[in-house]
Amino acid sequence: MHNQNSPTLIMSTLKITKKHHKHLNNPFPSTPRYLPSIQGNLFINSQTLPPHQIFPVGKDFQLLWSTRNGGSISISHQSQPSKSLWSTIPGQAFMSAALAETEVEESRGSFVVKDRDVHLVCQHQTLDDIILINPFDDKDNDFLPDHLELDRLKIDSKIADPPVLVITGHIFSKRKKKRLQSSGIYKDIKFEKREPAASARYWVLFDQKNCNQIGFQVKIGQPNFQLLHQKASPLTASGWYRRLRRKLGRYRKRKLGWSWVFTRTKGLVTVSSSEEELGELNVAEPSAEFNRVCFTYASEGNERFFGFGEQFSRMDFKGKRVPIFVQEQGIGRGDQPITFAANLVSYRAGGDWSTTYAPSPFYMTSKMRSLYLEGYNYSIFDLTQHDRVQVQIHGNAIQGRILHGNSPLEIIEHFTEAIGRPPKLPEWMISGAVVGMQGGTETVRCVWDKLTTYKVPISVFWLQDWVGQRETLIGSQLWWNWEVDTTRYPGWQQLVKDLSTHSIKVMTYCNPCLALMDEKPNKRRNLFEEAKELDILVRDQHGEPYMVPNTAFDVGMLDLTHPLTANWFKQILLEMVNDGVRGWMADFGEGLPVDAVLYSGEDPISAHNRYPELWAQINREFVEEWKSNHVGNEREDPEEGLVFFMRAGFRNSPRWGMLFWEGDQMVSWQANDGIKSSVVGLLSSGLSGYAFNHSDIGGYCAINLPIIKYHRSEELLLRWMELNAFTIVFRTHEGNKPSCNSQFYSNDQTLSHFARFAKVYKAWKFYRVQLVKLLKRAGLSAVTYFFTTQMMSRFRGSVTSSSWWAVRS
């Protein structure tokens, strides 16, 4: 049971540094320090393992074991046994673990996760046995840890098809006498001078989930620092084992009292000849658990990696180290000079090529291989070496799935079958222009008249300032109190009704944060105080509401793990919808502090990645409940429905979200955070299961500094209109500084062009509706559909180089 008075225990190996109010920073921040790629050797127990054998995994998969070249395993589908879906590197360890210190630097929704001192690394591996079991039998499987959840497999026979395959063995390290000398980005990571020899048991379980997916679970036991005297070993690993034995012999001659033992049943363990010697080492406590697990497997040098959620700077990630952590995408993301300026005035606010609102621990490759991780732990996909992939997890276990498919389309379909797909969008959302603007009732009516004059097909007016605006140090900002401001929008209900008579919907804005309302003169409710009274706000380490810095003011965040939060917020949405509103932007979701205390008591770093999914789930549940309650109501066509769109997400967000947008691109032509990045974002997110995604027409973020200025030009606005006419939603946004930007209503040229491409957008509605139906079933976007068909043609050699590069451009 959760105890609100006792904050979540933060591990002693975790350091959190707040940089919210640091206003003069290094404009060229260093690359975060990661645990270096861990490489070790594989040792084989020849008494329990045959030289070559094929093991069935479920009904449709198989695992090939071979001792050639030091030993390796390979998984394939029964229909294509020669095609490897996943394989290890012969003679090299595929399991390793470490105990390391972590530092998280946080600044207004931007996060940097760094590795600090590394206390213990177990990089070598023994493979003791490969065992087939039937989880539905009553046989004793006590050799398996509870983490592998065989009981869950028994409860629901749909989860796995027998047999299940388990690989067991040990990971181990050699005793280090000297500090490892690192270079480059690892130069500040220190390894202990007197790291002991240590070992730990591991278990890897493979089970078939369905005919196209095989699951894997990895569990690492606690490190063992005890040593025994050496006994005869049945292990072999070509010349490597003999060289290791010679080295161990030299260690014994030096009278260190440390030696290795390999036994048939226990694999590798280590023992000290002296309790005093163990105490003097002063490294990890014997009861400590590993907090890094590395899963290493083979890749081909020319293999290209796609996916990883919504990524803006590149499509192919081979040669990169890809962190998976939800956060602000950044201002500039490497484009200059804006990234320089953003980093200078706010710590790491510029971001980089890897920062994104919606990452996903999923990829697919040009060799038609695909894998994704389950769970929400921070992870890194290390693709920097040409012959391997190393997945590093912050934790002591890994769980995920390997996918089988013969084309990109098949892989995406199989992936989204597991994680979930969004519902079909109501036709009103994809029928005409979504006019995003601000200003109040009279301004809306004035712009409506202009658009009518130019015969613009309008589907929606999206009015994000419905809650009112206030002036802060950085300009005009919204009051984060989710009710209509009747001073700014007098006659709100009449405005909504008048638009509705012309088949135009109204959409608004909200997010999971609440601002202090003491200074707002015309409020009817104070939602922050209500949430505080209900105790449904995220807490800090002192048990008080966590006031999270956001631009020019601090806010409280809703604790989405609290059982009262969902219904309370759904009532707020219901009041909005009862006024005639039919959609909203469900903003934010990426900024949960990593030292927050949640009602659930869960690790806040993992909860950080889960938070945007919980935020989407609350909104989606309300949409479905509202629709269910209005079926049969003559005044409301159930096919019309409600819509919300959001920017933050994680792996399973397509299950709960309805529509996504790409966040806050710069009003520029640049590659990492301008119009080009919006195209890359649509492609990468589509490959990762985000079927319905779009961007602000013209971008969002304008800068008006004395030296550095980014204003939306008319040319950029017109070209972005043309681009978005061929995406799922045709929606404008005035941007963060409307007066600095060219707008669709600025002059006759912009209005005429907007009218033309709104008509183009409407003209292909029939095809768009059909694509929504088709691609909703497959879980990918129309843009991605085009890209993947071109990609398949490329790999089959039937597309010209010029057309391929046109797609990539």
mmCIF file with all atom_site columns, N, CA, C and O in Angstrom, residues 270-308:
data_model
loop_
_atom_site.group_PDB
_atom_site.id
_atom_site.type_symbol
_atom_site.label_atom_id
_atom_site.label_alt_id
_atom_site.label_comp_id
_atom_site.label_asym_id
_atom_site.label_entity_id
_atom_site.label_seq_id
_atom_site.pdbx_PDB_ins_code
_atom_site.Cartn_x
_atom_site.Cartn_y
_atom_site.Cartn_z
_atom_site.occupancy
_atom_site.B_iso_or_equiv
_atom_site.pdbx_formal_charge
_atom_site.auth_seq_id
_atom_site.auth_comp_id
_atom_site.auth_asym_id
_atom_site.auth_atom_id
_atom_site.pdbx_PDB_model_num
ATOM 1   N N  . THR A 1 270 ? 32.739 -17.261 -7.979  1.00 0.00 ? 270 THR A N  1
ATOM 2   C CA . THR A 1 270 ? 34.024 -16.785 -7.497  1.00 0.00 ? 270 THR A CA 1
ATOM 3   C C  . THR A 1 270 ? 34.031 -16.767 -5.996  1.00 0.00 ? 270 THR A C  1
ATOM 4   O O  . THR A 1 270 ? 33.015 -16.511 -5.360  1.00 0.00 ? 270 THR A O  1
ATOM 5   N N  . VAL A 1 271 ? 35.219 -17.055 -5.401  1.00 0.00 ? 271 VAL A N  1
ATOM 6   C CA . VAL A 1 271 ? 35.316 -17.177 -3.957  1.00 0.00 ? 271 VAL A CA 1
ATOM 7   C C  . VAL A 1 271 ? 36.596 -16.527 -3.483  1.00 0.00 ? 271 VAL A C  1
ATOM 8   O O  . VAL A 1 271 ? 37.619 -16.599 -4.155  1.00 0.00 ? 271 VAL A O  1
ATOM 9   N N  . SER A 1 272 ? 36.559 -15.886 -2.341  1.00 0.00 ? 272 SER A N  1
ATOM 10  C CA . SER A 1 272 ? 37.746 -15.277 -1.765  1.00 0.00 ? 272 SER A CA 1
ATOM 11  C C  . SER A 1 272 ? 38.338 -16.202 -0.711  1.00 0.00 ? 272 SER A C  1
ATOM 12  O O  . SER A 1 272 ? 37.619 -16.831 0.040   1.00 0.00 ? 272 SER A O  1
ATOM 13  N N  . SER A 1 273 ? 39.666 -16.262 -0.671  1.00 0.00 ? 273 SER A N  1
ATOM 14  C CA . SER A 1 273 ? 40.323 -17.065 0.350   1.00 0.00 ? 273 SER A CA 1
ATOM 15  C C  . SER A 1 273 ? 40.405 -16.314 1.666   1.00 0.00 ? 273 SER A C  1
ATOM 16  O O  . SER A 1 273 ? 40.852 -16.852 2.661   1.00 0.00 ? 273 SER A O  1
ATOM 17  N N  . SER A 1 274 ? 39.973 -15.073 1.674   1.00 0.00 ? 274 SER A N  1
ATOM 18  C CA . SER A 1 274 ? 40.090 -14.280 2.888   1.00 0.00 ? 274 SER A CA 1
ATOM 19  C C  . SER A 1 274 ? 38.958 -13.275 2.959   1.00 0.00 ? 274 SER A C  1
ATOM 20  O O  . SER A 1 274 ? 38.750 -12.488 2.048   1.00 0.00 ? 274 SER A O  1
ATOM 21  N N  . GLU A 1 275 ? 38.194 -13.302 4.056   1.00 0.00 ? 275 GLU A N  1
ATOM 22  C CA . GLU A 1 275 ? 37.135 -12.313 4.247   1.00 0.00 ? 275 GLU A CA 1
ATOM 23  C C  . GLU A 1 275 ? 37.709 -10.912 4.338   1.00 0.00 ? 275 GLU A C  1
ATOM 24  O O  . GLU A 1 275 ? 37.114 -9.947  3.876   1.00 0.00 ? 275 GLU A O  1
ATOM 25  N N  . GLU A 1 276 ? 38.901 -10.771 4.951   1.00 0.00 ? 276 GLU A N  1
ATOM 26  C CA . GLU A 1 276 ? 39.519 -9.455  5.068   1.00 0.00 ? 276 GLU A CA 1
ATOM 27  C C  . GLU A 1 276 ? 39.844 -8.891  3.694   1.00 0.00 ? 276 GLU A C  1
ATOM 28  O O  . GLU A 1 276 ? 39.686 -7.704  3.428   1.00 0.00 ? 276 GLU A O  1
ATOM 29  N N  . GLU A 1 277 ? 40.293 -9.760  2.769   1.00 0.00 ? 277 GLU A N  1
ATOM 30  C CA . GLU A 1 277 ? 40.630 -9.281  1.432   1.00 0.00 ? 277 GLU A CA 1
ATOM 31  C C  . GLU A 1 277 ? 39.408 -8.718  0.723   1.00 0.00 ? 277 GLU A C  1
ATOM 32  O O  . GLU A 1 277 ? 39.450 -7.685  0.080   1.00 0.00 ? 277 GLU A O  1
ATOM 33  N N  . LEU A 1 278 ? 38.281 -9.389  0.871   1.00 0.00 ? 278 LEU A N  1
ATOM 34  C CA . LEU A 1 278 ? 37.052 -8.913  0.250   1.00 0.00 ? 278 LEU A CA 1
ATOM 35  C C  . LEU A 1 278 ? 36.651 -7.565  0.825   1.00 0.00 ? 278 LEU A C  1
ATOM 36  O O  . LEU A 1 278 ? 36.255 -6.659  0.104   1.00 0.00 ? 278 LEU A O  1
ATOM 37  N N  . GLY A 1 279 ? 36.806 -7.403  2.134   1.00 0.00 ? 279 GLY A N  1
ATOM 38  C CA . GLY A 1 279 ? 36.435 -6.143  2.762   1.00 0.00 ? 279 GLY A CA 1
ATOM 39  C C  . GLY A 1 279 ? 37.292 -4.991  2.307   1.00 0.00 ? 279 GLY A C  1
ATOM 40  O O  . GLY A 1 279 ? 36.833 -3.875  2.192   1.00 0.00 ? 279 GLY A O  1
ATOM 41  N N  . GLU A 1 280 ? 38.532 -5.246  2.009   1.00 0.00 ? 280 GLU A N  1
ATOM 42  C CA . GLU A 1 280 ? 39.446 -4.181  1.617   1.00 0.00 ? 280 GLU A CA 1
ATOM 43  C C  . GLU A 1 280 ? 39.143 -3.633  0.225   1.00 0.00 ? 280 GLU A C  1
ATOM 44  O O  . GLU A 1 280 ? 39.559 -2.543  -0.118  1.00 0.00 ? 280 GLU A O  1
ATOM 45  N N  . LEU A 1 281 ? 38.397 -4.421  -0.585  1.00 0.00 ? 281 LEU A N  1
ATOM 46  C CA . LEU A 1 281 ? 38.168 -3.980  -1.960  1.00 0.00 ? 281 LEU A CA 1
ATOM 47  C C  . LEU A 1 281 ? 37.281 -2.741  -2.021  1.00 0.00 ? 281 LEU A C  1
ATOM 48  O O  . LEU A 1 281 ? 37.415 -1.921  -2.908  1.00 0.00 ? 281 LEU A O  1
ATOM 49  N N  . ASN A 1 282 ? 36.302 -2.658  -1.106  1.00 0.00 ? 282 ASN A N  1
ATOM 50  C CA . ASN A 1 282 ? 35.479 -1.452  -0.975  1.00 0.00 ? 282 ASN A CA 1
ATOM 51  C C  . ASN A 1 282 ? 34.798 -1.073  -2.283  1.00 0.00 ? 282 ASN A C  1
ATOM 52  O O  . ASN A 1 282 ? 34.873 0.055   -2.743  1.00 0.00 ? 282 ASN A O  1
ATOM 53  N N  . VAL A 1 283 ? 34.170 -2.071  -2.936  1.00 0.00 ? 283 VAL A N  1
ATOM 54  C CA . VAL A 1 283 ? 33.370 -1.762  -4.129  1.00 0.00 ? 283 VAL A CA 1
ATOM 55  C C  . VAL A 1 283 ? 31.908 -2.037  -3.817  1.00 0.00 ? 283 VAL A C  1
ATOM 56  O O  . VAL A 1 283 ? 31.441 -1.734  -2.729  1.00 0.00 ? 283 VAL A O  1
ATOM 57  N N  . ALA A 1 284 ? 31.195 -2.611  -4.767  1.00 0.00 ? 284 ALA A N  1
ATOM 58  C CA . ALA A 1 284 ? 29.763 -2.823  -4.564  1.00 0.00 ? 284 ALA A CA 1
ATOM 59  C C  . ALA A 1 284 ? 29.516 -3.787  -3.415  1.00 0.00 ? 284 ALA A C  1
ATOM 60  O O  . ALA A 1 284 ? 30.249 -4.741  -3.222  1.00 0.00 ? 284 ALA A O  1
ATOM 61  N N  . GLU A 1 285 ? 28.480 -3.513  -2.637  1.00 0.00 ? 285 GLU A N  1
ATOM 62  C CA . GLU A 1 285 ? 28.118 -4.409  -1.553  1.00 0.00 ? 285 GLU A CA 1
ATOM 63  C C  . GLU A 1 285 ? 27.644 -5.741  -2.133  1.00 0.00 ? 285 GLU A C  1
ATOM 64  O O  . GLU A 1 285 ? 27.074 -5.782  -3.225  1.00 0.00 ? 285 GLU A O  1
ATOM 65  N N  . PRO A 1 286 ? 27.844 -6.861  -1.429  1.00 0.00 ? 286 PRO A N  1
ATOM 66  C CA . PRO A 1 286 ? 27.410 -8.157  -1.935  1.00 0.00 ? 286 PRO A CA 1
ATOM 67  C C  . PRO A 1 286 ? 25.920 -8.215  -2.230  1.00 0.00 ? 286 PRO A C  1
ATOM 68  O O  . PRO A 1 286 ? 25.481 -8.975  -3.054  1.00 0.00 ? 286 PRO A O  1
ATOM 69  N N  . SER A 1 287 ? 25.122 -7.397  -1.541  1.00 0.00 ? 287 SER A N  1
ATOM 70  C CA . SER A 1 287 ? 23.679 -7.426  -1.749  1.00 0.00 ? 287 SER A CA 1
ATOM 71  C C  . SER A 1 287 ? 23.236 -6.503  -2.880  1.00 0.00 ? 287 SER A C  1
ATOM 72  O O  . SER A 1 287 ? 22.061 -6.456  -3.209  1.00 0.00 ? 287 SER A O  1
ATOM 73  N N  . ALA A 1 288 ? 24.177 -5.756  -3.456  1.00 0.00 ? 288 ALA A N  1
ATOM 74  C CA . ALA A 1 288 ? 23.815 -4.806  -4.509  1.00 0.00 ? 288 ALA A CA 1
ATOM 75  C C  . ALA A 1 288 ? 23.353 -5.552  -5.756  1.00 0.00 ? 288 ALA A C  1
ATOM 76  O O  . ALA A 1 288 ? 23.773 -6.674  -6.021  1.00 0.00 ? 288 ALA A O  1
ATOM 77  N N  . GLU A 1 289 ? 22.488 -4.901  -6.536  1.00 0.00 ? 289 GLU A N  1
ATOM 78  C CA . GLU A 1 289 ? 22.033 -5.461  -7.798  1.00 0.00 ? 289 GLU A CA 1
ATOM 79  C C  . GLU A 1 289 ? 22.654 -4.688  -8.943  1.00 0.00 ? 289 GLU A C  1
ATOM 80  O O  . GLU A 1 289 ? 22.938 -3.497  -8.834  1.00 0.00 ? 289 GLU A O  1
ATOM 81  N N  . PHE A 1 290 ? 22.839 -5.373  -10.062 1.00 0.00 ? 290 PHE A N  1
ATOM 82  C CA . PHE A 1 290 ? 23.260 -4.675  -11.265 1.00 0.00 ? 290 PHE A CA 1
ATOM 83  C C  . PHE A 1 290 ? 22.180 -3.675  -11.660 1.00 0.00 ? 290 PHE A C  1
ATOM 84  O O  . PHE A 1 290 ? 20.984 -3.946  -11.527 1.00 0.00 ? 290 PHE A O  1
ATOM 85  N N  . ASN A 1 291 ? 22.602 -2.520  -12.163 1.00 0.00 ? 291 ASN A N  1
ATOM 86  C CA . ASN A 1 291 ? 21.628 -1.554  -12.675 1.00 0.00 ? 291 ASN A CA 1
ATOM 87  C C  . ASN A 1 291 ? 21.857 -1.225  -14.145 1.00 0.00 ? 291 ASN A C  1
ATOM 88  O O  . ASN A 1 291 ? 21.320 -0.247  -14.659 1.00 0.00 ? 291 ASN A O  1
ATOM 89  N N  . ARG A 1 292 ? 22.666 -2.030  -14.808 1.00 0.00 ? 292 ARG A N  1
ATOM 90  C CA . ARG A 1 292 ? 22.828 -1.977  -16.264 1.00 0.00 ? 292 ARG A CA 1
ATOM 91  C C  . ARG A 1 292 ? 22.833 -3.407  -16.794 1.00 0.00 ? 292 ARG A C  1
ATOM 92  O O  . ARG A 1 292 ? 23.554 -4.262  -16.282 1.00 0.00 ? 292 ARG A O  1
ATOM 93  N N  . VAL A 1 293 ? 22.044 -3.651  -17.798 1.00 0.00 ? 293 VAL A N  1
ATOM 94  C CA . VAL A 1 293 ? 22.063 -4.928  -18.487 1.00 0.00 ? 293 VAL A CA 1
ATOM 95  C C  . VAL A 1 293 ? 22.272 -4.649  -19.971 1.00 0.00 ? 293 VAL A C  1
ATOM 96  O O  . VAL A 1 293 ? 21.620 -3.755  -20.533 1.00 0.00 ? 293 VAL A O  1
ATOM 97  N N  . CYS A 1 294 ? 23.179 -5.385  -20.590 1.00 0.00 ? 294 CYS A N  1
ATOM 98  C CA . CYS A 1 294 ? 23.484 -5.205  -22.005 1.00 0.00 ? 294 CYS A CA 1
ATOM 99  C C  . CYS A 1 294 ? 23.165 -6.479  -22.771 1.00 0.00 ? 294 CYS A C  1
ATOM 100 O O  . CYS A 1 294 ? 23.579 -7.572  -22.371 1.00 0.00 ? 294 CYS A O  1
ATOM 101 N N  . PHE A 1 295 ? 22.454 -6.320  -23.852 1.00 0.00 ? 295 PHE A N  1
ATOM 102 C CA . PHE A 1 295 ? 22.050 -7.411  -24.727 1.00 0.00 ? 295 PHE A CA 1
ATOM 103 C C  . PHE A 1 295 ? 22.729 -7.156  -26.065 1.00 0.00 ? 295 PHE A C  1
ATOM 104 O O  . PHE A 1 295 ? 22.439 -6.157  -26.733 1.00 0.00 ? 295 PHE A O  1
ATOM 105 N N  . THR A 1 296 ? 23.639 -8.026  -26.462 1.00 0.00 ? 296 THR A N  1
ATOM 106 C CA . THR A 1 296 ? 24.468 -7.790  -27.645 1.00 0.00 ? 296 THR A CA 1
ATOM 107 C C  . THR A 1 296 ? 24.198 -8.865  -28.685 1.00 0.00 ? 296 THR A C  1
ATOM 108 O O  . THR A 1 296 ? 24.162 -10.062 -28.355 1.00 0.00 ? 296 THR A O  1
ATOM 109 N N  . TYR A 1 297 ? 24.041 -8.464  -29.934 1.00 0.00 ? 297 TYR A N  1
ATOM 110 C CA . TYR A 1 297 ? 23.775 -9.445  -30.990 1.00 0.00 ? 297 TYR A CA 1
ATOM 111 C C  . TYR A 1 297 ? 24.282 -8.907  -32.317 1.00 0.00 ? 297 TYR A C  1
ATOM 112 O O  . TYR A 1 297 ? 24.719 -7.751  -32.438 1.00 0.00 ? 297 TYR A O  1
ATOM 113 N N  . ALA A 1 298 ? 24.230 -9.752  -33.326 1.00 0.00 ? 298 ALA A N  1
ATOM 114 C CA . ALA A 1 298 ? 24.920 -9.481  -34.590 1.00 0.00 ? 298 ALA A CA 1
ATOM 115 C C  . ALA A 1 298 ? 24.126 -8.534  -35.486 1.00 0.00 ? 298 ALA A C  1
ATOM 116 O O  . ALA A 1 298 ? 22.894 -8.494  -35.467 1.00 0.00 ? 298 ALA A O  1
ATOM 117 N N  . SER A 1 299 ? 24.884 -7.775  -36.267 1.00 0.00 ? 299 SER A N  1
ATOM 118 C CA . SER A 1 299 ? 24.330 -6.925  -37.319 1.00 0.00 ? 299 SER A CA 1
ATOM 119 C C  . SER A 1 299 ? 25.279 -6.979  -38.501 1.00 0.00 ? 299 SER A C  1
ATOM 120 O O  . SER A 1 299 ? 26.467 -7.272  -38.343 1.00 0.00 ? 299 SER A O  1
ATOM 121 N N  . GLU A 1 300 ? 24.764 -6.687  -39.679 1.00 0.00 ? 300 GLU A N  1
ATOM 122 C CA . GLU A 1 300 ? 25.609 -6.652  -40.870 1.00 0.00 ? 300 GLU A CA 1
ATOM 123 C C  . GLU A 1 300 ? 26.083 -5.227  -41.129 1.00 0.00 ? 300 GLU A C  1
ATOM 124 O O  . GLU A 1 300 ? 25.394 -4.263  -40.809 1.00 0.00 ? 300 GLU A O  1
ATOM 125 N N  . GLY A 1 301 ? 27.260 -5.117  -41.727 1.00 0.00 ? 301 GLY A N  1
ATOM 126 C CA . GLY A 1 301 ? 27.851 -3.806  -41.940 1.00 0.00 ? 301 GLY A CA 1
ATOM 127 C C  . GLY A 1 301 ? 26.999 -2.872  -42.767 1.00 0.00 ? 301 GLY A C  1
ATOM 128 O O  . GLY A 1 301 ? 26.984 -1.659  -42.545 1.00 0.00 ? 301 GLY A O  1
ATOM 129 N N  . ASN A 1 302 ? 26.256 -3.415  -43.744 1.00 0.00 ? 302 ASN A N  1
ATOM 130 C CA . ASN A 1 302 ? 25.433 -2.573  -44.619 1.00 0.00 ? 302 ASN A CA 1
ATOM 131 C C  . ASN A 1 302 ? 23.972 -2.553  -44.193 1.00 0.00 ? 302 ASN A C  1
ATOM 132 O O  . ASN A 1 302 ? 23.109 -2.104  -44.954 1.00 0.00 ? 302 ASN A O  1
ATOM 133 N N  . GLU A 1 303 ? 23.688 -3.018  -42.985 1.00 0.00 ? 303 GLU A N  1
ATOM 134 C CA . GLU A 1 303 ? 22.317 -3.041  -42.493 1.00 0.00 ? 303 GLU A CA 1
ATOM 135 C C  . GLU A 1 303 ? 21.907 -1.649  -42.033 1.00 0.00 ? 303 GLU A C  1
ATOM 136 O O  . GLU A 1 303 ? 22.642 -0.984  -41.310 1.00 0.00 ? 303 GLU A O  1
ATOM 137 N N  . ARG A 1 304 ? 20.739 -1.217  -42.434 1.00 0.00 ? 304 ARG A N  1
ATOM 138 C CA . ARG A 1 304 ? 20.253 0.113   -42.095 1.00 0.00 ? 304 ARG A CA 1
ATOM 139 C C  . ARG A 1 304 ? 19.101 0.006   -41.112 1.00 0.00 ? 304 ARG A C  1
ATOM 140 O O  . ARG A 1 304 ? 18.226 -0.858  -41.241 1.00 0.00 ? 304 ARG A O  1
ATOM 141 N N  . PHE A 1 305 ? 19.079 0.905   -40.120 1.00 0.00 ? 305 PHE A N  1
ATOM 142 C CA . PHE A 1 305 ? 18.129 0.831   -39.012 1.00 0.00 ? 305 PHE A CA 1
ATOM 143 C C  . PHE A 1 305 ? 17.174 2.017   -39.067 1.00 0.00 ? 305 PHE A C  1
ATOM 144 O O  . PHE A 1 305 ? 17.596 3.173   -39.105 1.00 0.00 ? 305 PHE A O  1
ATOM 145 N N  . PHE A 1 306 ? 15.868 1.715   -39.041 1.00 0.00 ? 306 PHE A N  1
ATOM 146 C CA . PHE A 1 306 ? 14.827 2.726   -39.118 1.00 0.00 ? 306 PHE A CA 1
ATOM 147 C C  . PHE A 1 306 ? 13.902 2.616   -37.903 1.00 0.00 ? 306 PHE A C  1
ATOM 148 O O  . PHE A 1 306 ? 13.812 1.571   -37.268 1.00 0.00 ? 306 PHE A O  1
ATOM 149 N N  . GLY A 1 307 ? 13.195 3.704   -37.612 1.00 0.00 ? 307 GLY A N  1
ATOM 150 C CA . GLY A 1 307 ? 12.221 3.679   -36.528 1.00 0.00 ? 307 GLY A CA 1
ATOM 151 C C  . GLY A 1 307 ? 12.641 4.517   -35.347 1.00 0.00 ? 307 GLY A C  1
ATOM 152 O O  . GLY A 1 307 ? 12.946 5.700   -35.481 1.00 0.00 ? 307 GLY A O  1
ATOM 153 N N  . PHE A 1 308 ? 12.606 3.925   -34.141 1.00 0.00 ? 308 PHE A N  1
ATOM 154 C CA . PHE A 1 308 ? 12.939 4.573   -32.865 1.00 0.00 ? 308 PHE A CA 1
ATOM 155 C C  . PHE A 1 308 ? 11.982 5.709   -32.528 1.00 0.00 ? 308 PHE A C  1
ATOM 156 O O  . PHE A 1 308 ? 12.353 6.676   -31.874 1.00 0.00 ? 308 PHE A O  1
#
